Amino acid sequence: MSYSDVARDGKELRPYSSPQQDGNDKTNREIQQQLFGLSTQVTQLRRDVDRLGTAQDTVKLRQKIAEANQNTTSSAKSIGQRLNMLHAEQKTQQTGRLVSSFEATLKDLQTTLKVAKSKEAASLPKEAKQTAVPAALDLESGVNADEHQALMQQQQQQQERLILESRLQYNDALIDERDEGIQDIQRNIQDIQEMFQDMAVLVHDQGLQIDDIDANVSTYELRTEQAGQEIVKADTYQRAARNRKCILLTIVIIVVVVLVLVIAQ
């Protein structure tokens, strides 16, 4: 039974843990929660990206995707910074698992953003339906039918021209907004790529750390085996030394007895 199983005053004794270890454990739990939140954000973003290029592709949807893009990338940066700090303080298997989980989520986010970039570049959002309201005609009673028809045609042409100009301006605004969104996506993809590189360094260091641990374990096993062999040899030498002492003591006793007998005669 270990000391942790021993009860004192009805309370179980617990192994001592340093404040730094407690802080690292708390950090691990917080990062796990952040990773879960990031994974949820990426899942929702992927669903919205799947709606691009469909009848549900609207300006509002693209604004939502742009906002989610910024939020998820910001969350990923925050997690990456905390993992770097945690890795500098401790190199454990738990940290390695967090890094691997973060890499998988980053890969999913990067793939989603690439799909969003491709879809947004391929089409524009659906234009909101607009109902044209014809301007009222102020016709004087003296206007004949021909003049009335000419005024109607002139007003219709003017209205069509205004609608066309409005559509052109609207499409130009959509194109500018789309290009800006694509640039934001591209910047975030580059940021994610840099985070991948940072995580690759952590994974490499973590691998070296595990290799060092394995090497140390092998070394300890070898040294333990050698120590066991030395103990066996020492025990053999001790037994041989005891046997020699016993033989010498026996010879001395025999010599003493013989001398006593000779003197007694």
Coordinates of C-alpha atoms in Angstrom, one line a residue:
M1 CA 0.0 0.0 0.0
S2 CA 1.4 3.4 -1.0
Y3 CA 1.4 6.5 1.2
S4 CA -1.4 7.9 -0.9
D5 CA -3.7 5.1 0.3
V6 CA -2.9 5.7 4.0
A7 CA -5.6 7.6 5.8
R8 CA -4.9 10.1 8.6
D9 CA -7.7 11.5 10.7
G10 CA -10.2 10.0 8.3
K11 CA -8.7 11.8 5.3
E12 CA -6.8 10.3 2.4
L13 CA -3.3 11.6 1.9
R14 CA -2.7 12.8 -1.6
P15 CA 0.7 13.0 -3.5
Y16 CA 2.3 16.4 -3.3
S17 CA 2.0 18.6 -6.4
S18 CA 3.8 21.8 -6.9
P19 CA 2.0 25.1 -7.6
Q20 CA 3.6 25.1 -11.0
Q21 CA 2.3 21.7 -11.8
D22 CA -1.2 22.7 -10.7
G23 CA -1.0 25.8 -13.0
N24 CA 0.1 23.7 -15.9
D25 CA -2.8 21.2 -15.4
K26 CA -5.2 24.2 -15.3
T27 CA -3.7 25.5 -18.5
N28 CA -4.1 22.1 -20.2
R29 CA -7.8 22.0 -19.3
E30 CA -8.3 25.6 -20.6
I31 CA -6.6 24.8 -23.9
Q32 CA -8.7 21.7 -24.3
Q33 CA -11.9 23.8 -23.8
Q34 CA -10.5 26.4 -26.4
L35 CA -9.8 23.6 -28.9
F36 CA -13.4 22.3 -28.5
G37 CA -14.8 25.8 -29.1
L38 CA -12.5 26.3 -32.1
S39 CA -13.6 22.9 -33.6
T40 CA -17.3 24.0 -33.1
Q41 CA -16.6 27.3 -34.9
V42 CA -14.9 25.5 -37.8
T43 CA -17.8 23.1 -38.1
Q44 CA -20.3 26.0 -38.3
L45 CA -18.1 27.9 -40.8
R46 CA -18.0 24.8 -43.0
R47 CA -21.8 24.7 -43.1
D48 CA -22.0 28.3 -44.1
V49 CA -19.3 27.9 -46.8
D50 CA -21.3 24.9 -48.2
R51 CA -24.2 27.4 -48.9
L52 CA -22.0 29.6 -51.2
G53 CA -23.0 29.4 -54.8
T54 CA -26.5 28.3 -54.0
A55 CA -29.8 30.1 -53.8
Q56 CA -29.0 30.8 -50.2
D57 CA -25.8 32.7 -51.2
T58 CA -26.6 36.3 -50.0
V59 CA -24.7 39.4 -48.9
K60 CA -25.7 38.6 -45.4
L61 CA -24.3 35.1 -45.6
R62 CA -20.9 36.4 -46.9
Q63 CA -20.8 38.9 -44.1
K64 CA -21.4 36.1 -41.6
I65 CA -18.6 34.0 -43.2
A66 CA -16.2 37.0 -43.1
E67 CA -16.9 37.5 -39.4
A68 CA -16.6 33.8 -38.6
N69 CA -13.3 33.8 -40.6
Q70 CA -11.8 36.5 -38.4
N71 CA -13.1 34.9 -35.2
T72 CA -11.8 31.4 -35.9
T73 CA -8.4 32.7 -37.0
S74 CA -8.1 34.9 -34.0
S75 CA -9.1 31.9 -31.7
A76 CA -6.5 29.7 -33.5
K77 CA -3.8 32.3 -32.9
S78 CA -4.6 32.5 -29.3
I79 CA -4.4 28.8 -28.9
G80 CA -1.2 28.6 -30.8
Q81 CA 0.4 31.2 -28.5
R82 CA -0.7 29.3 -25.4
L83 CA 0.6 26.0 -26.7
N84 CA 4.0 27.6 -27.4
M85 CA 4.2 29.0 -23.9
L86 CA 3.0 25.6 -22.4
H87 CA 5.6 23.7 -24.5
A88 CA 8.4 26.0 -23.2
E89 CA 7.4 25.1 -19.6
Q90 CA 6.7 21.4 -20.0
K91 CA 7.3 18.8 -22.6
T92 CA 4.8 16.0 -21.8
Q93 CA 2.7 13.5 -23.7
Q94 CA -0.4 15.5 -22.8
T95 CA 1.1 18.6 -24.4
G96 CA 1.9 16.5 -27.5
R97 CA -1.7 15.4 -27.7
L98 CA -2.9 19.0 -27.5
V99 CA -0.6 20.0 -30.3
S100 CA -1.8 17.1 -32.5
S101 CA -5.4 18.0 -31.9
F102 CA -4.7 21.6 -32.7
E103 CA -2.9 20.6 -35.9
A104 CA -6.0 18.6 -37.0
T105 CA -8.3 21.5 -36.4
L106 CA -6.0 23.9 -38.2
K107 CA -6.0 21.6 -41.2
D108 CA -9.8 21.5 -41.2
L109 CA -9.9 25.3 -40.9
Q110 CA -7.4 25.8 -43.7
T111 CA -9.3 23.5 -46.1
T112 CA -12.6 25.3 -45.3
L113 CA -11.1 28.7 -46.0
K114 CA -9.6 27.5 -49.3
V115 CA -13.1 26.3 -50.4
A116 CA -14.6 29.6 -49.3
K117 CA -12.0 31.5 -51.3
S118 CA -12.7 29.4 -54.4
K119 CA -16.5 29.7 -54.2
E120 CA -16.5 33.4 -53.4
A121 CA -14.2 34.1 -56.4
A122 CA -16.5 32.0 -58.7
S123 CA -19.7 33.9 -58.1
L124 CA -21.4 36.9 -56.6
P125 CA -24.1 36.7 -54.0
K126 CA -27.7 36.7 -55.1
E127 CA -29.2 40.2 -55.6
A128 CA -32.0 41.2 -53.4
K129 CA -35.3 41.5 -55.2
Q130 CA -36.2 45.1 -55.8
T131 CA -39.6 46.4 -56.7
A132 CA -39.5 49.3 -59.1
V133 CA -42.0 52.0 -58.2
P134 CA -43.0 54.0 -61.2
A135 CA -43.1 57.7 -60.8
A136 CA -46.5 59.3 -61.0
L137 CA -47.3 61.2 -64.1
D138 CA -48.5 64.7 -63.8
L139 CA -50.5 65.0 -67.0
E140 CA -52.3 68.1 -67.8
S141 CA -55.7 67.8 -69.3
G142 CA -54.4 69.4 -72.5
V143 CA -51.9 66.6 -73.3
N144 CA -53.1 64.4 -76.1
A145 CA -52.7 60.7 -76.5
D146 CA -49.5 60.8 -78.6
E147 CA -47.8 63.2 -76.2
H148 CA -48.9 61.0 -73.3
Q149 CA -47.4 57.9 -74.9
A150 CA -44.2 59.7 -75.7
L151 CA -43.9 60.9 -72.0
M152 CA -44.6 57.3 -70.8
Q153 CA -41.8 55.9 -73.0
Q154 CA -39.4 58.6 -72.0
Q155 CA -40.1 58.0 -68.3
Q156 CA -39.8 54.2 -68.8
Q157 CA -36.4 54.6 -70.5
Q158 CA -35.2 57.0 -67.8
Q159 CA -36.4 54.5 -65.1
E160 CA -34.6 51.6 -66.9
R161 CA -31.5 53.6 -67.1
L162 CA -31.6 54.4 -63.4
I163 CA -32.2 50.8 -62.6
L164 CA -29.3 49.7 -64.8
E165 CA -27.0 52.2 -63.2
S166 CA -28.1 51.1 -59.8
R167 CA -27.4 47.5 -60.6
L168 CA -24.0 48.4 -62.0
Q169 CA -23.1 50.3 -58.8
Y170 CA -24.5 47.4 -56.7
N171 CA -22.5 44.8 -58.6
D172 CA -19.3 47.0 -58.4
A173 CA -19.9 47.2 -54.6
L174 CA -20.4 43.4 -54.4
I175 CA -17.2 42.8 -56.4
D176 CA -15.2 45.2 -54.2
E177 CA -16.6 43.5 -51.1
R178 CA -15.9 40.1 -52.5
D179 CA -12.3 40.9 -53.4
E180 CA -11.8 42.3 -50.0
G181 CA -13.2 39.2 -48.4
I182 CA -11.0 37.0 -50.6
Q183 CA -7.9 39.0 -49.6
D184 CA -8.9 38.5 -45.9
I185 CA -9.3 34.8 -46.4
Q186 CA -5.9 34.6 -48.2
R187 CA -4.2 36.5 -45.3
N188 CA -5.8 34.1 -42.8
I189 CA -4.7 31.1 -44.8
Q190 CA -1.1 32.4 -44.7
D191 CA -1.5 33.0 -40.9
I192 CA -2.6 29.4 -40.5
Q193 CA 0.3 28.2 -42.6
E194 CA 2.7 30.0 -40.2
M195 CA 0.9 28.3 -37.3
F196 CA 1.4 25.0 -39.0
Q197 CA 5.1 25.7 -39.1
D198 CA 5.2 26.6 -35.4
M199 CA 3.4 23.4 -34.5
A200 CA 5.8 21.4 -36.7
V201 CA 8.6 22.8 -34.5
L202 CA 6.7 21.8 -31.4
V203 CA 6.0 18.3 -32.7
H204 CA 9.7 17.9 -33.6
D205 CA 10.8 19.0 -30.1
Q206 CA 8.2 16.7 -28.6
G207 CA 9.5 13.8 -30.7
L208 CA 13.1 14.5 -29.5
Q209 CA 11.8 14.7 -26.0
I210 CA 10.1 11.3 -26.3
D211 CA 13.2 9.8 -27.9
D212 CA 15.3 11.2 -25.0
I213 CA 12.9 9.6 -22.5
D214 CA 13.0 6.2 -24.4
A215 CA 16.8 6.4 -24.5
N216 CA 17.0 7.2 -20.8
V217 CA 14.6 4.3 -20.0
S218 CA 16.8 2.0 -22.1
T219 CA 19.9 3.3 -20.3
Y220 CA 18.3 2.8 -16.9
E221 CA 17.3 -0.7 -17.8
L222 CA 20.8 -1.6 -19.0
R223 CA 22.3 -0.1 -15.9
T224 CA 19.8 -1.9 -13.7
E225 CA 20.7 -5.2 -15.4
Q226 CA 24.4 -4.5 -14.9
A227 CA 23.9 -3.6 -11.3
G228 CA 22.1 -6.9 -10.8
Q229 CA 25.0 -8.8 -12.3
E230 CA 27.4 -6.9 -10.1
I231 CA 25.3 -7.8 -7.0
V232 CA 25.4 -11.5 -8.0
K233 CA 29.2 -11.3 -8.4
A234 CA 29.6 -9.5 -5.1
D235 CA 27.5 -12.2 -3.4
T236 CA 29.5 -14.9 -5.0
Y237 CA 32.8 -13.3 -3.8
Q238 CA 31.4 -12.8 -0.3
R239 CA 30.4 -16.5 -0.1
A240 CA 33.8 -17.6 -1.3
A241 CA 35.5 -15.3 1.3
R242 CA 33.3 -16.7 4.1
N243 CA 34.2 -20.3 3.0
R244 CA 37.9 -19.4 3.1
K245 CA 37.6 -17.9 6.5
C246 CA 35.8 -21.0 7.8
I247 CA 38.6 -23.2 6.4
L248 CA 41.3 -21.1 7.9
L249 CA 39.5 -21.0 11.3
T250 CA 39.1 -24.8 11.2
I251 CA 42.8 -25.2 10.5
V252 CA 43.8 -22.9 13.3
I253 CA 41.5 -24.8 15.7
I254 CA 43.1 -28.1 14.7
V255 CA 46.6 -26.7 15.2
V256 CA 45.7 -25.3 18.6
V257 CA 44.2 -28.7 19.7
V258 CA 47.3 -30.6 18.5
L259 CA 49.6 -28.2 20.4
V260 CA 47.5 -28.5 23.5
L261 CA 47.7 -32.3 23.3
V262 CA 51.5 -32.3 22.7
I263 CA 52.1 -30.0 25.7
A264 CA 49.8 -32.0 27.9
Q265 CA 51.9 -35.2 27.3

